[in-house]
Rosetta silent file (secondary structure, phi, psi, omega in degrees, C-alpha in Angstrom):
SEQUENCE: XXXXXXXXXXXXXXXXXXXXXXXXXXXXXXXXXXXXXXXXXXXXXXXXXXXXXXXXXXXXXXXXXXXXXXXXXXXXXXXXXXXXXXXXXXXXXXXXXXXXXXXXXXXXXXXXXXXXXXXXXXXXXXXXXXXXXXXXXXXXXXXXXXXXXXXXXXXXXXX
SCORE:     score description
SCORE:     0.000 S_00000001
   1 L     0.000  137.810  179.922  -11.473  -15.912  -23.452 S_00000001
   2 L   -68.511  145.384  179.441   -8.904  -13.140  -22.929 S_00000001
   3 L   -75.168  139.955  179.920   -5.960  -13.849  -20.673 S_00000001
   4 L   -68.197  129.722  176.917   -6.012  -12.072  -17.297 S_00000001
   5 L   -80.027  121.705 -179.186   -3.475   -9.268  -17.138 S_00000001
   6 L   -97.895  135.333  174.606   -1.384   -9.766  -14.012 S_00000001
   7 L   -82.129  164.609  177.451    0.171   -6.847  -12.214 S_00000001
   8 H   -56.144  -39.524  179.955    3.654   -7.111  -10.775 S_00000001
   9 H   -59.193  -44.996 -178.798    2.070   -7.330   -7.303 S_00000001
  10 H   -65.937  -41.437  178.348   -0.003  -10.358   -8.316 S_00000001
  11 H   -61.127  -40.303  179.893    3.013  -12.092   -9.900 S_00000001
  12 H   -66.326  -41.696  177.104    5.005  -11.601   -6.680 S_00000001
  13 H   -61.448  -43.252  178.475    2.195  -13.039   -4.555 S_00000001
  14 H   -62.256  -46.059 -178.658    1.986  -16.052   -6.888 S_00000001
  15 H   -60.708  -35.264 -179.607    5.761  -16.542   -6.835 S_00000001
  16 L   -90.635    7.240  178.994    5.735  -16.477   -3.019 S_00000001
  17 L    52.501   43.675  179.317    2.737  -18.862   -2.900 S_00000001
  18 L   -90.996  135.764  173.926    0.716  -16.358   -0.870 S_00000001
  19 L   -75.683  129.334  177.946   -3.040  -16.860   -0.509 S_00000001
  20 E  -153.845  166.157  175.239   -4.907  -13.792   -1.708 S_00000001
  21 E  -123.572  142.618  173.604   -8.130  -12.704   -3.312 S_00000001
  22 E  -104.962  139.228  175.580   -8.464  -10.222   -6.154 S_00000001
  23 E  -127.249  123.558  178.680  -11.404   -7.864   -6.301 S_00000001
  24 E  -102.322  148.368  175.788  -12.128   -5.879   -9.452 S_00000001
  25 L  -150.740  160.971 -179.716  -14.313   -2.797   -9.639 S_00000001
  26 L   -75.221  125.459  179.968  -15.101   -0.081  -12.153 S_00000001
  27 L  -162.407  111.773 -177.863  -12.706    2.831  -11.878 S_00000001
  28 L   -94.135  -26.435  178.585  -11.537    5.003  -14.742 S_00000001
  29 L  -144.528  176.609 -173.649   -9.573    7.600  -12.834 S_00000001
  30 L   -57.525  130.744  169.749   -8.149    8.289   -9.397 S_00000001
  31 L  -131.273  144.738  179.662  -10.513    8.024   -6.449 S_00000001
  32 L   -72.873  161.646 -175.287   -9.376    8.240   -2.850 S_00000001
  33 H   -60.173  -35.083  179.441   -9.477    5.126   -0.672 S_00000001
  34 H   -64.815  -43.857  179.279  -12.437    6.299    1.420 S_00000001
  35 H   -61.850  -40.893 -179.957  -14.568    6.751   -1.723 S_00000001
  36 H   -68.417  -44.318  178.021  -13.614    3.285   -2.961 S_00000001
  37 H   -59.280  -42.618  177.763  -14.296    1.668    0.436 S_00000001
  38 H   -62.127  -46.062 -178.093  -17.705    3.417    0.494 S_00000001
  39 H   -60.414  -37.837 -175.552  -18.445    2.340   -3.083 S_00000001
  40 H   -98.133    1.256  179.217  -17.580   -1.313   -2.292 S_00000001
  41 L    66.162   37.403 -177.570  -19.071   -1.353    1.210 S_00000001
  42 L  -105.205  151.867  179.234  -15.719   -2.101    2.854 S_00000001
  43 L   -70.224  135.137  177.032  -14.500   -1.209    6.321 S_00000001
  44 L   -61.565  -37.052 -177.020  -12.062    1.732    6.470 S_00000001
  45 L   -62.458  -29.933 -177.514  -10.054   -0.118    9.122 S_00000001
  46 L   -94.346  -13.903 -176.423   -9.357   -3.002    6.735 S_00000001
  47 E   -97.177  117.544 -174.917   -8.759   -0.878    3.627 S_00000001
  48 E  -109.941  136.422  174.462   -5.193    0.393    3.402 S_00000001
  49 E   -99.822  153.371 -179.008   -3.800    3.158    1.215 S_00000001
  50 E  -103.977  125.832  179.127   -0.180    3.205    0.088 S_00000001
  51 E  -117.127  132.157  178.905    1.871    6.328    0.744 S_00000001
  52 E  -111.792  130.829 -176.385    5.306    6.874   -0.769 S_00000001
  53 E  -126.236  165.811  174.737    7.664    9.301    0.925 S_00000001
  54 E  -129.619  136.105 -179.482   11.160   10.627    0.485 S_00000001
  55 E   -91.428  170.636  176.281   13.554   11.340    3.339 S_00000001
  56 L   -54.162  -32.467 -177.972   16.112   14.092    3.806 S_00000001
  57 L   -71.975  -12.922 -176.017   18.679   11.481    2.687 S_00000001
  58 L    91.530   -1.685  179.181   16.926   11.147   -0.691 S_00000001
  59 L   -82.528  152.262 -179.565   15.861    7.567    0.110 S_00000001
  60 E  -100.189  147.263  179.418   12.303    6.412   -0.542 S_00000001
  61 E  -138.089  145.809 -177.566    9.990    4.819    2.016 S_00000001
  62 E  -118.550  137.978  178.741    6.612    3.153    1.662 S_00000001
  63 E  -134.037  146.206  175.083    3.831    3.130    4.234 S_00000001
  64 E  -125.166  124.074 -177.758    0.391    1.527    4.287 S_00000001
  65 E  -135.469  158.766  177.392   -2.253    2.990    6.583 S_00000001
  66 E   -55.360  143.499 -172.723   -6.055    2.765    6.875 S_00000001
  67 L   -60.183  -25.389 -176.981   -7.739    4.870    4.179 S_00000001
  68 L   -96.665    7.782 -177.868   -9.482    7.193    6.631 S_00000001
  69 L  -107.109  163.190  173.839   -6.356    7.985    8.684 S_00000001
  70 L  -112.249  141.925  179.791   -3.553   10.478    8.319 S_00000001
  71 E   -76.882  138.555  173.099    0.059    9.520    8.619 S_00000001
  72 L   -87.121  103.994 -173.581    2.068   11.054   11.437 S_00000001
  73 H   -61.119  -34.734  179.102    5.113   12.195    9.463 S_00000001
  74 H   -66.873  -45.898  178.127    7.280   12.507   12.581 S_00000001
  75 H   -62.349  -43.251 -178.563    6.502    8.952   13.742 S_00000001
  76 H   -64.433  -42.595  178.760    7.033    7.600   10.225 S_00000001
  77 H   -61.477  -45.590  179.946   10.370    9.428    9.861 S_00000001
  78 H   -60.304  -40.130 -179.333   11.533    8.101   13.216 S_00000001
  79 H   -58.540  -35.230 -177.682   10.487    4.588   12.189 S_00000001
  80 L  -103.225    7.537  175.742   12.841    4.681    9.178 S_00000001
  81 L    75.668   28.098  178.139   15.649    6.573   10.915 S_00000001
  82 L  -109.600  152.472  175.145   15.204    9.897    9.107 S_00000001
  83 L   -66.731  -45.562  171.733   15.064   13.382   10.634 S_00000001
  84 L  -155.207  161.864  178.991   12.038   14.074    8.487 S_00000001
  85 E  -134.039  159.904  173.496   10.233   12.774    5.429 S_00000001
  86 E  -137.538  159.183  179.622    7.788   14.259    2.976 S_00000001
  87 E   -63.468  140.727  174.845    5.222   12.825    0.595 S_00000001
  88 L   -68.177  137.864  179.413    6.545   11.956   -2.843 S_00000001
  89 L   -64.847  139.006 -177.595    5.188   14.354   -5.468 S_00000001
  90 H   -50.688  -40.343 -176.884    2.357   12.807   -7.508 S_00000001
  91 H   -66.109  -17.768 -178.462    4.260   13.366  -10.772 S_00000001
  92 H   -96.823   -5.984 -174.920    7.138   11.179   -9.458 S_00000001
  93 H   -56.360  -50.212 -176.291    5.031    8.197   -8.321 S_00000001
  94 H   -63.907  -43.090 -178.524    5.315    6.217  -11.548 S_00000001
  95 H   -62.058  -38.140 -176.653    9.061    6.832  -11.968 S_00000001
  96 H   -82.595  -41.372 -171.136    9.803    5.707   -8.399 S_00000001
  97 H  -103.787  -26.707 -172.418    7.283    2.874   -7.956 S_00000001
  98 L    88.402   -2.798  179.854    6.274    1.685  -11.427 S_00000001
  99 L  -113.942  169.329  177.413    2.642    2.257  -10.437 S_00000001
 100 L  -107.915  162.383  177.829    0.217    5.131  -10.959 S_00000001
 101 L   -57.508  130.762 -178.642   -1.635    7.219   -8.395 S_00000001
 102 L    91.737  -15.840  178.687   -4.604    5.234   -7.144 S_00000001
 103 L  -123.091   16.172 -176.167   -3.036    1.966   -8.296 S_00000001
 104 L   -84.798  129.472  179.675    0.022    2.087   -6.072 S_00000001
 105 L  -128.805  150.785  179.171    0.563   -0.947   -3.848 S_00000001
 106 L   -67.661  -14.888 -175.139    3.396   -1.742   -1.424 S_00000001
 107 L   -91.162  125.957  169.213    3.942   -5.038   -3.285 S_00000001
 108 L    75.426   36.659  174.336    6.263   -5.212   -6.273 S_00000001
 109 L   -71.631  171.384 -178.564    7.501   -1.670   -6.751 S_00000001
 110 L   -52.913  -39.962  176.323   10.451   -1.059   -9.103 S_00000001
 111 L  -128.771  163.860  177.295   12.783   -1.423   -6.126 S_00000001
 112 L   -90.348  107.639  179.557   12.237   -2.783   -2.643 S_00000001
 113 L   -96.702  151.691  174.767   11.866    0.230   -0.400 S_00000001
 114 E   -54.468  133.052 -172.370   11.681    0.070    3.403 S_00000001
 115 E  -127.288  129.970  175.664    8.001   -0.517    4.143 S_00000001
 116 E  -116.663  128.603  177.797    5.952    0.198    7.254 S_00000001
 117 E  -109.052  127.025 -177.959    2.455   -1.198    7.697 S_00000001
 118 E   -55.635  136.605 -173.508    0.376    0.488   10.373 S_00000001
 119 H   -60.018  -18.982  178.531    0.152   -1.828   13.377 S_00000001
 120 H   -63.078  -18.242  178.523   -3.676   -1.718   13.289 S_00000001
 121 H   -59.387  -31.412 -177.276   -3.421   -4.207   10.385 S_00000001
 122 H   -65.635  -17.705 -179.030   -2.659   -6.919   12.960 S_00000001
 123 H   -76.770   -6.897 -174.992   -6.201   -6.556   14.346 S_00000001
 124 L  -118.108  146.478  174.387   -7.631   -8.063   11.135 S_00000001
 125 L   -67.201  -40.033 -179.801   -7.505  -11.542    9.602 S_00000001
 126 L  -138.504  150.610  174.748   -7.268   -9.890    6.186 S_00000001
 127 E  -127.637  168.592 -176.350   -6.653   -6.400    4.867 S_00000001
 128 E  -119.363  129.155  173.776   -7.184   -4.773    1.490 S_00000001
 129 E  -129.885  166.254  177.464   -4.485   -2.998   -0.545 S_00000001
 130 E   -61.727  150.527 -179.898   -4.385   -1.795   -4.131 S_00000001
 131 L   -92.407    3.257  177.807   -3.719   -4.480   -6.707 S_00000001
 132 L   104.209    4.501  172.160   -1.275   -2.408   -8.734 S_00000001
 133 L  -162.603  164.800  178.788   -3.696   -0.632  -11.050 S_00000001
 134 L   -62.080  137.062  176.335   -6.960    1.291  -10.926 S_00000001
 135 L    83.553   15.158  179.424   -9.947   -0.975  -10.325 S_00000001
 136 E  -139.027  130.361  177.420   -8.052   -3.841   -8.700 S_00000001
 137 E  -123.540  152.822  174.067   -7.647   -4.727   -5.026 S_00000001
 138 E  -115.477  129.903  176.612   -5.750   -7.462   -3.234 S_00000001
 139 E  -111.105  121.290 -176.040   -7.192   -8.985   -0.074 S_00000001
 140 E  -152.866  169.699  178.019   -4.585  -10.805    2.007 S_00000001
 141 L   -72.485  139.934  179.553   -3.347  -11.561    5.509 S_00000001
 142 H   -55.607  -40.680 -179.772   -1.379   -8.688    7.077 S_00000001
 143 H   -63.980  -31.078  176.942    1.544  -11.027    7.872 S_00000001
 144 H   -70.441  -35.512  176.003    1.709  -12.039    4.199 S_00000001
 145 H   -63.997  -42.757  177.085    1.909   -8.365    3.220 S_00000001
 146 H   -58.973  -44.820 -177.155    4.783   -7.972    5.692 S_00000001
 147 H   -61.239  -50.429 -173.878    6.462  -11.057    4.207 S_00000001
 148 H   -77.370  -15.216  177.895    6.299  -10.031    0.532 S_00000001
 149 H  -103.722   -5.755 -173.710    7.323   -6.416    1.177 S_00000001
 150 L    58.241   34.979 -174.878    9.957   -7.273    3.775 S_00000001
 151 L   -90.124 -174.748  175.021    8.048   -4.722    5.824 S_00000001
 152 E  -146.263  155.430  176.448    7.378   -4.212    9.489 S_00000001
 153 E   -77.485  144.564 -177.848    4.476   -3.142   11.643 S_00000001
 154 E  -153.648  151.620  174.109    4.723    0.386   12.993 S_00000001
 155 L   -89.919   98.495 -171.790    2.653    2.982   14.830 S_00000001
 156 L  -127.514   10.350  179.180    2.597    5.633   12.098 S_00000001
 157 E  -107.327  158.605  175.372   -0.853    7.247   12.173 S_00000001
 158 L   -73.763  138.765 -179.567   -2.082   10.338   13.960 S_00000001
 159 L  -108.299    0.000    0.000   -4.190    9.513   16.997 S_00000001
C-alpha cells in the first residue's frame, strides 16, 4: 500500500497532538469554497476559506472566514494594526505561503503570519479548513486552529 502523503498542515497538527479528521475528495483544479461545500453537502458556516493579504507595511496577514462570506477589509486591517490591506495576488500565493490557490490553509505556511479566524467559528464544535492541497480538508476544533496558527478570533466579515 502506498504511503499517505502528508501536507505541512497535517504534520504540524500531528506534532502538536491535535485531534483532527481528514476528508479527501476529487478535485483536479481550483474550485471556490461554496462549490466544494455544496459538492460535499457541508454547511457554509462551518466551512472556512483562507485569505492571504498584504498590508501597507508590506507584511502578510492570514484570515479564515466562512466560505459564503466576504471579508470586511477595513475591519481586518484594523484587527492587524494596518491602515489598509489588500488581497495577495494569486500569482504570489505559493511564494508567500508554500501552498497553491484552493489548497491554502492557515496551518503551516512558510512563515507564521498573524492570523485572524472569524469569531463565528466559536459557534461550532468543529470547523473545516483546507488540508494544504486540492482535494483535502481538515476538520478540527476552532480553538485548536487558533492554537496551531497562534491566531485570534476577530469580527472580520461584512454583515
